[in-house]
mmCIF file of N, CA and C in Angstrom:
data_model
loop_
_atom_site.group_PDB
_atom_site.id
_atom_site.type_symbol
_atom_site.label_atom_id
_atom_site.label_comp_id
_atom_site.label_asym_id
_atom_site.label_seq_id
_atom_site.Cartn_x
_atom_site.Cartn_y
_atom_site.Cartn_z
ATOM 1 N N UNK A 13 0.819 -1.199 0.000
ATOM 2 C CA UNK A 13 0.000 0.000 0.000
ATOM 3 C C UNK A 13 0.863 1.264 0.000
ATOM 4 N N UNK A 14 1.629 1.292 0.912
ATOM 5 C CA UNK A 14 2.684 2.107 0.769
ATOM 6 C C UNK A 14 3.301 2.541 -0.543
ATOM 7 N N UNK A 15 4.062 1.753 -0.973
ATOM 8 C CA UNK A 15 4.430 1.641 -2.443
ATOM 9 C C UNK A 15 3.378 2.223 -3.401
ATOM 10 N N UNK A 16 2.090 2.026 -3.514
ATOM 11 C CA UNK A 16 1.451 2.237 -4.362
ATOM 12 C C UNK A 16 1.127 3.623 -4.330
ATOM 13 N N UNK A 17 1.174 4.422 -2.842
ATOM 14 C CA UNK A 17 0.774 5.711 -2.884
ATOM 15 C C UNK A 17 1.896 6.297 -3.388
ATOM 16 N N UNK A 18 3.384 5.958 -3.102
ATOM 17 C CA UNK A 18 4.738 6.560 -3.431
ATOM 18 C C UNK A 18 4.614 6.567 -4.892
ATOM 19 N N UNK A 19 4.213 5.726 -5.037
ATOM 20 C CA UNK A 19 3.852 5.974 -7.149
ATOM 21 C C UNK A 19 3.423 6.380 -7.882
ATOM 22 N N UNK A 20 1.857 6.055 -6.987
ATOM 23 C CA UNK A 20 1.404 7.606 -7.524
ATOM 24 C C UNK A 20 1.304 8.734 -7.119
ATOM 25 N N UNK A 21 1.961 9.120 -6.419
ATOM 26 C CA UNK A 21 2.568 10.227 -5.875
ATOM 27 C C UNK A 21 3.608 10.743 -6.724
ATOM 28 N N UNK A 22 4.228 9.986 -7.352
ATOM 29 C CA UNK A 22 5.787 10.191 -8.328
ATOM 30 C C UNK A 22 5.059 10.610 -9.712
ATOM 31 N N UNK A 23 3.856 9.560 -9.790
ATOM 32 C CA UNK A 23 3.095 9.548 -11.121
ATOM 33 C C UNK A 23 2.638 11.391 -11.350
ATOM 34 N N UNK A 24 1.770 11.511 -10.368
ATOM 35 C CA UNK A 24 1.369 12.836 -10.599
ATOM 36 C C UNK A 24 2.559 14.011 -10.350
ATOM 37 N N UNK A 25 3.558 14.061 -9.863
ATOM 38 C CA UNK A 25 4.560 14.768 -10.132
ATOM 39 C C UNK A 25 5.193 15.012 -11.554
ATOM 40 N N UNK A 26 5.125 13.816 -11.969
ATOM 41 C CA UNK A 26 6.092 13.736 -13.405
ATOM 42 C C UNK A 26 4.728 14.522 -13.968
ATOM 43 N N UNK A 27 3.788 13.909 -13.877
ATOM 44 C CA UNK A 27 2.719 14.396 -15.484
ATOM 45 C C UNK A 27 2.351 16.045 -15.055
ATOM 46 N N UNK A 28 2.440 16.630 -13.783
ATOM 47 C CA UNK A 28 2.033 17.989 -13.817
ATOM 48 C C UNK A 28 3.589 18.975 -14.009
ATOM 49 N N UNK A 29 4.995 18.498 -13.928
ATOM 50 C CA UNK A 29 5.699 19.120 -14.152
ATOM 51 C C UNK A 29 6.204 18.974 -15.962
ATOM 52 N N UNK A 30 5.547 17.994 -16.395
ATOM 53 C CA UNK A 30 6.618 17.824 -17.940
ATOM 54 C C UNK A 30 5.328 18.082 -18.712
ATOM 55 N N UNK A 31 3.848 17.927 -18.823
ATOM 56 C CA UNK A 31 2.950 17.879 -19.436
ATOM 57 C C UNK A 31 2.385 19.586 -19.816
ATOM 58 N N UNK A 32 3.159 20.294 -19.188
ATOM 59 C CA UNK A 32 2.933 21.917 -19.337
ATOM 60 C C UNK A 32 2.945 22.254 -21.063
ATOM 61 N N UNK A 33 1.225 22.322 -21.441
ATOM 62 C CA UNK A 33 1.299 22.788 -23.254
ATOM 63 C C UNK A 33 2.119 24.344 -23.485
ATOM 64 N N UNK A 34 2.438 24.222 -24.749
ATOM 65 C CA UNK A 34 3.169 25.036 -24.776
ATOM 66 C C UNK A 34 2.562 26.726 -25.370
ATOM 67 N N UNK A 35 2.804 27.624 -24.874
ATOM 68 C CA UNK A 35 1.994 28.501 -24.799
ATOM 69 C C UNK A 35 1.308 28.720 -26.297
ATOM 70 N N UNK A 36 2.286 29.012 -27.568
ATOM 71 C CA UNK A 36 1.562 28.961 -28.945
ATOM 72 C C UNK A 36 1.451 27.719 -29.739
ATOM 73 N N UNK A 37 0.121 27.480 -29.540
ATOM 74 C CA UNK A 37 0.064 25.998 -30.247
ATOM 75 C C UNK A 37 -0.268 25.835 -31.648
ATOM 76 N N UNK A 38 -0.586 26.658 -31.737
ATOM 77 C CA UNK A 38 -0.857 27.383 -33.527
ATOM 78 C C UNK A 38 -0.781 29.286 -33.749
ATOM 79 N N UNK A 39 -0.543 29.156 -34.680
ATOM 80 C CA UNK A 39 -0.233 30.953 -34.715
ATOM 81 C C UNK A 39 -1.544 31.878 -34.888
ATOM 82 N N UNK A 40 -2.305 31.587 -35.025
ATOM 83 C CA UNK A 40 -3.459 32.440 -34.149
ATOM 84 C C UNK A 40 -3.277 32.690 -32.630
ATOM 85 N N UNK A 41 -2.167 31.833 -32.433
ATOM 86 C CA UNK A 41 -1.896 32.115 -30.414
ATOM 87 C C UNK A 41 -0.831 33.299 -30.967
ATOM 88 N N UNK A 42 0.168 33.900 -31.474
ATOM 89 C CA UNK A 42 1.252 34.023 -31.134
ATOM 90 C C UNK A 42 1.251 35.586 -30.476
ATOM 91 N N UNK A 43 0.268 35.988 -30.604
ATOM 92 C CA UNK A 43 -0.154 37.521 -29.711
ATOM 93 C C UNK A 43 -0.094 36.812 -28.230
ATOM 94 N N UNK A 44 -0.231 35.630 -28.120
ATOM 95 C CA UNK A 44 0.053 35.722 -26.410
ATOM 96 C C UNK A 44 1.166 36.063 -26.140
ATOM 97 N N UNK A 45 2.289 35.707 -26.689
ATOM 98 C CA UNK A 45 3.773 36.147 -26.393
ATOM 99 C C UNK A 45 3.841 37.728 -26.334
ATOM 100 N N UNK A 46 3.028 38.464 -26.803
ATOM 101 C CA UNK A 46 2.949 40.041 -26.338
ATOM 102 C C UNK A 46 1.997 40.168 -25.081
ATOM 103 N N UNK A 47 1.416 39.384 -24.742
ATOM 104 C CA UNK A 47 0.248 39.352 -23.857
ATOM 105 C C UNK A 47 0.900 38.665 -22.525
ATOM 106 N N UNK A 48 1.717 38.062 -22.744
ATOM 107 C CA UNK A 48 2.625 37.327 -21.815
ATOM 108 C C UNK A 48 4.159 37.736 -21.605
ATOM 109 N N UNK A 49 4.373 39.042 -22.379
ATOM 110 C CA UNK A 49 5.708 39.778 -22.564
ATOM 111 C C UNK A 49 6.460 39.696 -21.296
ATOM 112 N N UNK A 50 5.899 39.701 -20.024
ATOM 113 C CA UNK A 50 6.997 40.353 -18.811
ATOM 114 C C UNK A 50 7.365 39.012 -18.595
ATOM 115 N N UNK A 51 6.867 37.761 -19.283
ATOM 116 C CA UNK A 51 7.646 36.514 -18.459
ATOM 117 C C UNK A 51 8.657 36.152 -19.032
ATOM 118 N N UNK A 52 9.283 36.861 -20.290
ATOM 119 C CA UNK A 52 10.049 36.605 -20.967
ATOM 120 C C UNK A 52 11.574 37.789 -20.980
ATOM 121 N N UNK A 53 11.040 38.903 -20.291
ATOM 122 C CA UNK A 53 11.972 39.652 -20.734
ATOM 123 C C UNK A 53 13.122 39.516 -19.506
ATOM 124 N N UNK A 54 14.165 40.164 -19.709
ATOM 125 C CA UNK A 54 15.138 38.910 -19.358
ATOM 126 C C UNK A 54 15.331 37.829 -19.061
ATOM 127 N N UNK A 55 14.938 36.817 -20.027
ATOM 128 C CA UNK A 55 15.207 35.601 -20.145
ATOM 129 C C UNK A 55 15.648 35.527 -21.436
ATOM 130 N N UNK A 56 16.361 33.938 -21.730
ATOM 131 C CA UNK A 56 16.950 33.901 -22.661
ATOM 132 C C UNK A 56 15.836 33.488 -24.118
ATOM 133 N N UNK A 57 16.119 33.989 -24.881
ATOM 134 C CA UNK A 57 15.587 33.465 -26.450
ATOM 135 C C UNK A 57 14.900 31.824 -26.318
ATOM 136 N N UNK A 58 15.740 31.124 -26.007
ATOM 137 C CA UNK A 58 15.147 29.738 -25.883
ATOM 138 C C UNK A 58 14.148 29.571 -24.992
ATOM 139 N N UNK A 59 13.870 30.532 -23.729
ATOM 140 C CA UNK A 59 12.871 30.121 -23.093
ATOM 141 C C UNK A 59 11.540 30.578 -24.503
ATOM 142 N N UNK A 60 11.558 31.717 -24.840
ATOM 143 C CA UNK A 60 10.308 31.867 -25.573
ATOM 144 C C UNK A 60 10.584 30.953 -26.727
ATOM 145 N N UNK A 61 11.257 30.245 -27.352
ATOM 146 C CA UNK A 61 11.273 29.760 -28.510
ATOM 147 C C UNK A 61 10.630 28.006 -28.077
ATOM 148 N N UNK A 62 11.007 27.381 -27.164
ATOM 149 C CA UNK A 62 10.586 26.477 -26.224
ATOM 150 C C UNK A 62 8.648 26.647 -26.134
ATOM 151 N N UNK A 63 8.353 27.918 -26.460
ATOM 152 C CA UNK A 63 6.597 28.078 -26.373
ATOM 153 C C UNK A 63 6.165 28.402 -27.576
ATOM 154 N N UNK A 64 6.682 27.826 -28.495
ATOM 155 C CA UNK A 64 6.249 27.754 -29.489
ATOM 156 C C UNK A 64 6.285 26.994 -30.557
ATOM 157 N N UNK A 65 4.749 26.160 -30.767
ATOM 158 C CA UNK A 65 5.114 24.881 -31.548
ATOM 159 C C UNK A 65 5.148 24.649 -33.104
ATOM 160 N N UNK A 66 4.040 25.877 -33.477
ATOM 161 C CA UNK A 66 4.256 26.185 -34.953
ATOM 162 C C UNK A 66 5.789 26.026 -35.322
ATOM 163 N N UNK A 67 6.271 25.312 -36.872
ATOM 164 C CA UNK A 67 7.883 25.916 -37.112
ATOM 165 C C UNK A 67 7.831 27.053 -37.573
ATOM 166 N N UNK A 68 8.658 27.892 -37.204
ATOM 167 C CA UNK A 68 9.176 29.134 -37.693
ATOM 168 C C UNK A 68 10.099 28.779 -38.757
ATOM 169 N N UNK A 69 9.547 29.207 -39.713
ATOM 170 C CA UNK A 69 10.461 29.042 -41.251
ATOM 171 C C UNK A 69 11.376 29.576 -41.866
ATOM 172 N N UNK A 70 11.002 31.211 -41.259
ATOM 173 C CA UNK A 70 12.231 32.136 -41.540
ATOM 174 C C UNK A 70 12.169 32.745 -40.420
ATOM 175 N N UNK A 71 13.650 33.429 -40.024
ATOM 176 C CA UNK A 71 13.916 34.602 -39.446
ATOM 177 C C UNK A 71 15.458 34.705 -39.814
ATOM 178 N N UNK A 72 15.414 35.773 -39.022
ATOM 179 C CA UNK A 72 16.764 36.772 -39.348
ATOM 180 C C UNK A 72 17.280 37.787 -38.130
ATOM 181 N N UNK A 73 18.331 38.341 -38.096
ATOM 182 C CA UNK A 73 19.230 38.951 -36.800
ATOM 183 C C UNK A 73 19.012 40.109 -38.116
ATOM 184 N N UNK A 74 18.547 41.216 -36.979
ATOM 185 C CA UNK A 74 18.921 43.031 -37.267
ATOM 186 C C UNK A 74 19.350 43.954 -36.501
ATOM 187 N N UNK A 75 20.272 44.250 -36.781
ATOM 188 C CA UNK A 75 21.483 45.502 -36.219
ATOM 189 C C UNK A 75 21.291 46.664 -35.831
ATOM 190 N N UNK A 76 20.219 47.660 -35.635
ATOM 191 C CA UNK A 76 20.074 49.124 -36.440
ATOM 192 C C UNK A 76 20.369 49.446 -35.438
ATOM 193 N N UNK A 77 20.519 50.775 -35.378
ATOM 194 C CA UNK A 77 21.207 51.476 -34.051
ATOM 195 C C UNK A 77 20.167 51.148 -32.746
ATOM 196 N N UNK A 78 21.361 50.793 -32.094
ATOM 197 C CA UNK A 78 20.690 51.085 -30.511
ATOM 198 C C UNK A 78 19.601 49.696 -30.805
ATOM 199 N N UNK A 79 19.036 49.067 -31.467
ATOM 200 C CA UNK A 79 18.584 47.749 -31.567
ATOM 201 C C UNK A 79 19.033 46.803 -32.417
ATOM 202 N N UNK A 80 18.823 45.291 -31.524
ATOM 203 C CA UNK A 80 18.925 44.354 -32.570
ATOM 204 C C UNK A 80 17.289 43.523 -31.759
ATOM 205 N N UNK A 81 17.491 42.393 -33.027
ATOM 206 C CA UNK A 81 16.156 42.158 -33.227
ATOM 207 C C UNK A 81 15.896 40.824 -33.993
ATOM 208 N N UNK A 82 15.159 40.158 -33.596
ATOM 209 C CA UNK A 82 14.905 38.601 -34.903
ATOM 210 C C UNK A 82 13.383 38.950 -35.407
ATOM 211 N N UNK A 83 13.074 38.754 -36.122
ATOM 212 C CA UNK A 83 11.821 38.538 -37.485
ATOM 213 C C UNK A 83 11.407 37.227 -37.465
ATOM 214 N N UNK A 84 10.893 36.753 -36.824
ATOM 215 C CA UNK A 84 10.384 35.470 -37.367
ATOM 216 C C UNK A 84 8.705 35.110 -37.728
ATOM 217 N N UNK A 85 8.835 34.432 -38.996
ATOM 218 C CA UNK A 85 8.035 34.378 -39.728
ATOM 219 C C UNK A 85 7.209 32.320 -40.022
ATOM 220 N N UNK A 86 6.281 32.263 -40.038
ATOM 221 C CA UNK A 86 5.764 30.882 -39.924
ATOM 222 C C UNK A 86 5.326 30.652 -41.496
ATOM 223 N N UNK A 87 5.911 31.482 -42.756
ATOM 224 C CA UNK A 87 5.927 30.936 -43.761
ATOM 225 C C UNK A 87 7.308 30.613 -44.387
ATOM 226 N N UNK A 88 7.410 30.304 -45.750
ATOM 227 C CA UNK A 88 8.349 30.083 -46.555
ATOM 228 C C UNK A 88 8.925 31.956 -47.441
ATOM 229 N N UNK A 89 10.087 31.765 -47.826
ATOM 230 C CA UNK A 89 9.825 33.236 -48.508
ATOM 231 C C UNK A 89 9.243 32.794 -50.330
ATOM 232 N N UNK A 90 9.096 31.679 -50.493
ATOM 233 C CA UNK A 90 8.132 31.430 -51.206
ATOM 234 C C UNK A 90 6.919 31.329 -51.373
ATOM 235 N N UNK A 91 6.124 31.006 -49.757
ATOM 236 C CA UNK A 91 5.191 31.653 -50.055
ATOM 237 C C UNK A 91 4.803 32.964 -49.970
ATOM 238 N N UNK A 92 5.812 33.993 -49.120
ATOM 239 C CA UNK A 92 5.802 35.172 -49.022
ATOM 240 C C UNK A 92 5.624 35.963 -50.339
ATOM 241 N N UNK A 93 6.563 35.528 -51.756
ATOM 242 C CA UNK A 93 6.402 36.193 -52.837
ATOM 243 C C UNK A 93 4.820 35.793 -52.873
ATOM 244 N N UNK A 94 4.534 34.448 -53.094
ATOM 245 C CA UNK A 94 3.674 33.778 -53.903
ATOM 246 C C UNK A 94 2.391 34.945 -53.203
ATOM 247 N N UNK A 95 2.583 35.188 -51.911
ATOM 248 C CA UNK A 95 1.014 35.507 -51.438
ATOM 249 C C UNK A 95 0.315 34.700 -50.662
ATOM 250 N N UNK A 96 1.026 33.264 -50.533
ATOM 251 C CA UNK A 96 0.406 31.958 -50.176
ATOM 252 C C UNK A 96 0.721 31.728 -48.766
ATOM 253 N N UNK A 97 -0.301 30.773 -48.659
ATOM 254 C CA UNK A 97 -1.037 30.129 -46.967
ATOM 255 C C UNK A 97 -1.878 30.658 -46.394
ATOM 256 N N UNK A 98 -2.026 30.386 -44.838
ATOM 257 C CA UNK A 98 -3.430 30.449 -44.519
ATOM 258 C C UNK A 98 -3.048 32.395 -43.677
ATOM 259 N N UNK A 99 -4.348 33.057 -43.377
ATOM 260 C CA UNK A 99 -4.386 34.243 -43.054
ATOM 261 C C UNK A 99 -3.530 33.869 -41.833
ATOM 262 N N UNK A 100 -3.778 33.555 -41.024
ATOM 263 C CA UNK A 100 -3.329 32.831 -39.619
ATOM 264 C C UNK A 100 -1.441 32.867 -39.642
ATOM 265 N N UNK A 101 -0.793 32.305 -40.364
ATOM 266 C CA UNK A 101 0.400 32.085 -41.156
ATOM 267 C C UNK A 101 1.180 33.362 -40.792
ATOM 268 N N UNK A 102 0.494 34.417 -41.430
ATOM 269 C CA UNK A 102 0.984 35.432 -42.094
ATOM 270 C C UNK A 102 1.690 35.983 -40.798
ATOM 271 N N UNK A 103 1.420 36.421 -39.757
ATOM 272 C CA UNK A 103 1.537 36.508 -38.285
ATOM 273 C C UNK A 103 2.916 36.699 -38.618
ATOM 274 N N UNK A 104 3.751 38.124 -38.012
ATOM 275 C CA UNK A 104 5.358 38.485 -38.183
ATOM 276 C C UNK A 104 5.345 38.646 -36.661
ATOM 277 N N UNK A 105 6.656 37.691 -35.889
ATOM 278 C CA UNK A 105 7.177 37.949 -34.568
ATOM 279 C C UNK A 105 8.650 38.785 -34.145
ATOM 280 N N UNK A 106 8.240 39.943 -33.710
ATOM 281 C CA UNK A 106 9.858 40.537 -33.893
ATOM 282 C C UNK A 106 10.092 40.116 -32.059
ATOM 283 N N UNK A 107 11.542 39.884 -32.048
ATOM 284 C CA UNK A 107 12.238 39.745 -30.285
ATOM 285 C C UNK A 107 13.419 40.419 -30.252
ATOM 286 N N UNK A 108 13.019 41.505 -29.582
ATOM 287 C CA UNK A 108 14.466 42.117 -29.254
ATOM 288 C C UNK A 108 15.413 41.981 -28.431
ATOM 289 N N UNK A 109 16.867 41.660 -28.292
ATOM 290 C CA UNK A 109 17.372 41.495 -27.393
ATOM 291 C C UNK A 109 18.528 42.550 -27.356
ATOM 292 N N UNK A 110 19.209 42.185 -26.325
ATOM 293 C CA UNK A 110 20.143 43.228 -25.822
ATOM 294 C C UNK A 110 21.236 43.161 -26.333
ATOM 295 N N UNK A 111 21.960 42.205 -26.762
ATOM 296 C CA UNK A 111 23.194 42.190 -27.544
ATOM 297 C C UNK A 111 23.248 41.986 -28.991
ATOM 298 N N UNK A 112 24.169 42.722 -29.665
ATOM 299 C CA UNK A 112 24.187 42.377 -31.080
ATOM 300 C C UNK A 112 23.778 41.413 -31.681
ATOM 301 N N UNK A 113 23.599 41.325 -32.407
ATOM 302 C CA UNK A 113 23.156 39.881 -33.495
ATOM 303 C C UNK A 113 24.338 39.143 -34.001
ATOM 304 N N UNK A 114 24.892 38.558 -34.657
ATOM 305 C CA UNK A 114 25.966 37.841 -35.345
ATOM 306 C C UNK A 114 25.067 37.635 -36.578
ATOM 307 N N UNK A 115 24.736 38.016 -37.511
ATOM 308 C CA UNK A 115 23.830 37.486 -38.257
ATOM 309 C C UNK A 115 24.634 38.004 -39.653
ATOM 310 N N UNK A 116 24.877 37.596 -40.594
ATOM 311 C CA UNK A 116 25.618 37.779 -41.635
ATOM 312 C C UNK A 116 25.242 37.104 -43.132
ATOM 313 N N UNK A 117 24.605 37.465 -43.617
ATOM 314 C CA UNK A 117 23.966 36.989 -44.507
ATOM 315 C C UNK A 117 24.759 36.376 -45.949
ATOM 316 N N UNK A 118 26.065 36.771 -46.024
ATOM 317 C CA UNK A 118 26.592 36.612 -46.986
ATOM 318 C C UNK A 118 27.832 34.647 -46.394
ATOM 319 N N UNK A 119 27.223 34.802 -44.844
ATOM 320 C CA UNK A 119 28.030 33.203 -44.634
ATOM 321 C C UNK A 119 26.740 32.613 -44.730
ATOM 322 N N UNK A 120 25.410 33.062 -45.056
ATOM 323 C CA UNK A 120 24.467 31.470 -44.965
ATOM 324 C C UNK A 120 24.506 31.358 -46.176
ATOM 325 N N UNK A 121 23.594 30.116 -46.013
ATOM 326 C CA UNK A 121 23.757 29.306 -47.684
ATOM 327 C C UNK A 121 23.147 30.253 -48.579
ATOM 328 N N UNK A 122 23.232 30.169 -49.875
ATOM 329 C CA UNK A 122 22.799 30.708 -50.470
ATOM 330 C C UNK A 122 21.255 30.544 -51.078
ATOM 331 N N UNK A 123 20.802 31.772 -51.300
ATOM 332 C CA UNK A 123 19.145 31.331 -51.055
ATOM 333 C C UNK A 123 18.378 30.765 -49.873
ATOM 334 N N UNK A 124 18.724 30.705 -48.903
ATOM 335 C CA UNK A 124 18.351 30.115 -47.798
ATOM 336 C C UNK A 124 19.072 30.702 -46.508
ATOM 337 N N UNK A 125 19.000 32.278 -47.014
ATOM 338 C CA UNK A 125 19.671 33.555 -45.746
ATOM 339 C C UNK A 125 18.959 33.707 -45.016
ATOM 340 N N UNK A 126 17.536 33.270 -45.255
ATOM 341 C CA UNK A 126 16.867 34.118 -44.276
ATOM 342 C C UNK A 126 15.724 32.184 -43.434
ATOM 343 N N UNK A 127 16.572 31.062 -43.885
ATOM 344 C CA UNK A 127 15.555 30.361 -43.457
ATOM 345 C C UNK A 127 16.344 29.876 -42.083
ATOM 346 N N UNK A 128 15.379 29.775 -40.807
ATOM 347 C CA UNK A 128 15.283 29.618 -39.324
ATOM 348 C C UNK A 128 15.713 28.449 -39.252
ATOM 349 N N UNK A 129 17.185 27.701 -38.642
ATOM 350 C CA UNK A 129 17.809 26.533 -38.529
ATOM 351 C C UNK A 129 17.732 25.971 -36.570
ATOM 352 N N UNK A 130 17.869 24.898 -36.703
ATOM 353 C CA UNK A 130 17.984 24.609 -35.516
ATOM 354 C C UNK A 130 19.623 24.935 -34.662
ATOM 355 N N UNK A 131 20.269 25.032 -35.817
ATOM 356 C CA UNK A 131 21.695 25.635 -35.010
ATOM 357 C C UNK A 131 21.572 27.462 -34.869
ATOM 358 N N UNK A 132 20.833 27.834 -35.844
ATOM 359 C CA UNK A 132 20.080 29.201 -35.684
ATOM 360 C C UNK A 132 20.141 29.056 -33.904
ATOM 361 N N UNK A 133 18.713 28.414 -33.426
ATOM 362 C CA UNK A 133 18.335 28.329 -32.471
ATOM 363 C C UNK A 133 19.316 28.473 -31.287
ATOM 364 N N UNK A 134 19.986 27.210 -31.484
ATOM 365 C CA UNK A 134 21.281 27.170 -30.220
ATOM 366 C C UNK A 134 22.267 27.991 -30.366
ATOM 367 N N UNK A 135 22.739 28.541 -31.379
ATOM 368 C CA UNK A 135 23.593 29.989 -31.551
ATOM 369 C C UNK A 135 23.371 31.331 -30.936
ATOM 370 N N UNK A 136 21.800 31.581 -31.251
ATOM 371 C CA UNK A 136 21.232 32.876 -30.368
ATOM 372 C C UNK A 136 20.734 32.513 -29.412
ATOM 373 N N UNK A 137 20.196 31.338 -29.262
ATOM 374 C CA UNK A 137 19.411 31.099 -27.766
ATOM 375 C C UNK A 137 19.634 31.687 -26.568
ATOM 376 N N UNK A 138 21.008 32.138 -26.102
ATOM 377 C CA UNK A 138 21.284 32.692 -25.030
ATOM 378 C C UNK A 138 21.094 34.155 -24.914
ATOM 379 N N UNK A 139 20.634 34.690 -25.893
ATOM 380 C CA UNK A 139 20.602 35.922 -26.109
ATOM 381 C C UNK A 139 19.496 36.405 -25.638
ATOM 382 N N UNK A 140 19.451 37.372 -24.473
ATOM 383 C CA UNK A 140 18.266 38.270 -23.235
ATOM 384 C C UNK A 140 17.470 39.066 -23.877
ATOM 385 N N UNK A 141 16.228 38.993 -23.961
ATOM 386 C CA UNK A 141 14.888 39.294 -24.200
ATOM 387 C C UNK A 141 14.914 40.673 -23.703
ATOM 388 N N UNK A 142 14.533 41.602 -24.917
ATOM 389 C CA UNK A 142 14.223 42.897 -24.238
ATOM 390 C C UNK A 142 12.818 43.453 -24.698
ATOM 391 N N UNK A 143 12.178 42.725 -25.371
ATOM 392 C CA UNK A 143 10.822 43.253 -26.433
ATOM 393 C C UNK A 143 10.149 42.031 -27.079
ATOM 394 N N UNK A 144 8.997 42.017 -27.224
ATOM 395 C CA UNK A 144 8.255 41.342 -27.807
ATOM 396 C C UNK A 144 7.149 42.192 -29.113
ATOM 397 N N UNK A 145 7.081 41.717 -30.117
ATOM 398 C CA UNK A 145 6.678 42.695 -31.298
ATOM 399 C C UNK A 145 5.705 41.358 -31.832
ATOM 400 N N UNK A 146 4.266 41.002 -31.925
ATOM 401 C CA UNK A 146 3.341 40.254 -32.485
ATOM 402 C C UNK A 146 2.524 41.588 -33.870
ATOM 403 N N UNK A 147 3.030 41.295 -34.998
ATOM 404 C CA UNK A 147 2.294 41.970 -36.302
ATOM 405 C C UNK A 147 1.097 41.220 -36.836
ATOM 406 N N UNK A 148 0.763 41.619 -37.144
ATOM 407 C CA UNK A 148 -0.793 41.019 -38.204
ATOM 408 C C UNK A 148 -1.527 40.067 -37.373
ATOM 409 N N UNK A 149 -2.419 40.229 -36.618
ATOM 410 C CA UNK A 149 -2.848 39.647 -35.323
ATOM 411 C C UNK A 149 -4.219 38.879 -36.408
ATOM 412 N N UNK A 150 -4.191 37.569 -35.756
ATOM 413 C CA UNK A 150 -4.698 36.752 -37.366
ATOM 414 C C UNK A 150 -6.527 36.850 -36.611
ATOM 415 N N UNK A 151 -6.857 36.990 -37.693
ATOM 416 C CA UNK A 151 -8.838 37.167 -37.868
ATOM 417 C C UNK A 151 -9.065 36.247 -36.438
ATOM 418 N N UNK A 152 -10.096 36.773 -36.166
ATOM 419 C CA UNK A 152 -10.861 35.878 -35.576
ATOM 420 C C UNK A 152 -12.142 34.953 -35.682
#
């Protein structure tokens, strides 16, 4: 009897600490990440990238004075010319952080400067949250 309460006791530990959904589960969510802005700002890139399950297809590092910044986008830049996918899609996420970007467009591959890699990910990930920017807030 003992045993059995210790288990499930362990049981419900594991499933309420690892089972946490992740805040954007489709990009009609991704205005929560502006709606949820202060839990992110100083923290690192990966915590907000970690809440979000849509793939991000493109983004990109921007420099301009006094900011840098990622763009990320849940289409292709093919469908971007084309016009194509769903309204929902279209949804632009800017994150500003505090330190420069490394972003150099002339070392990524070619034609594929601006598409969102998983070494993308672990390269900037450490990089501290200063802004959250949700564009084209999709129909309801």
């Amino acid at each position: 009897m003992k045993n059995t309460l210790k288990f499930f006791a362990l049981l419900f530990i594991l499933i309420n600490s690892s089972c946490k959904p992740q805040m954007v589960q489709t990009t009609k969510d991704a205005y929560l990440l502006k709606t949820n802005e202060q839990q992110f700002i100083n923290k690192p890139l990966n915590d907000l990238l970690k809440e979000i399950k849509p793939e991000i297809k493109t983004g990109y590092g921007t420099n301009e004075e006094g900011l840098q910044y990622f763009a990320f986008r849940f289409r292709t830049p093919e469908q971007w010319k084309k016009n194509e996918g769903v309204w929902e899609d279209r949804v632009a996420l800017y994150v500003y952080v505090k330190d420069p970007i490394d972003w150099q467009y002339e070392k990524r591959p070619k034609g594929k400067e601006t598409v969102w890699t998983r070494e993308d990910a672990k390269k900037y990930g450490k990089l501290i949250i200063t802004r959250i920017k949700v564009i084209n807030k999709p129909k309801e």
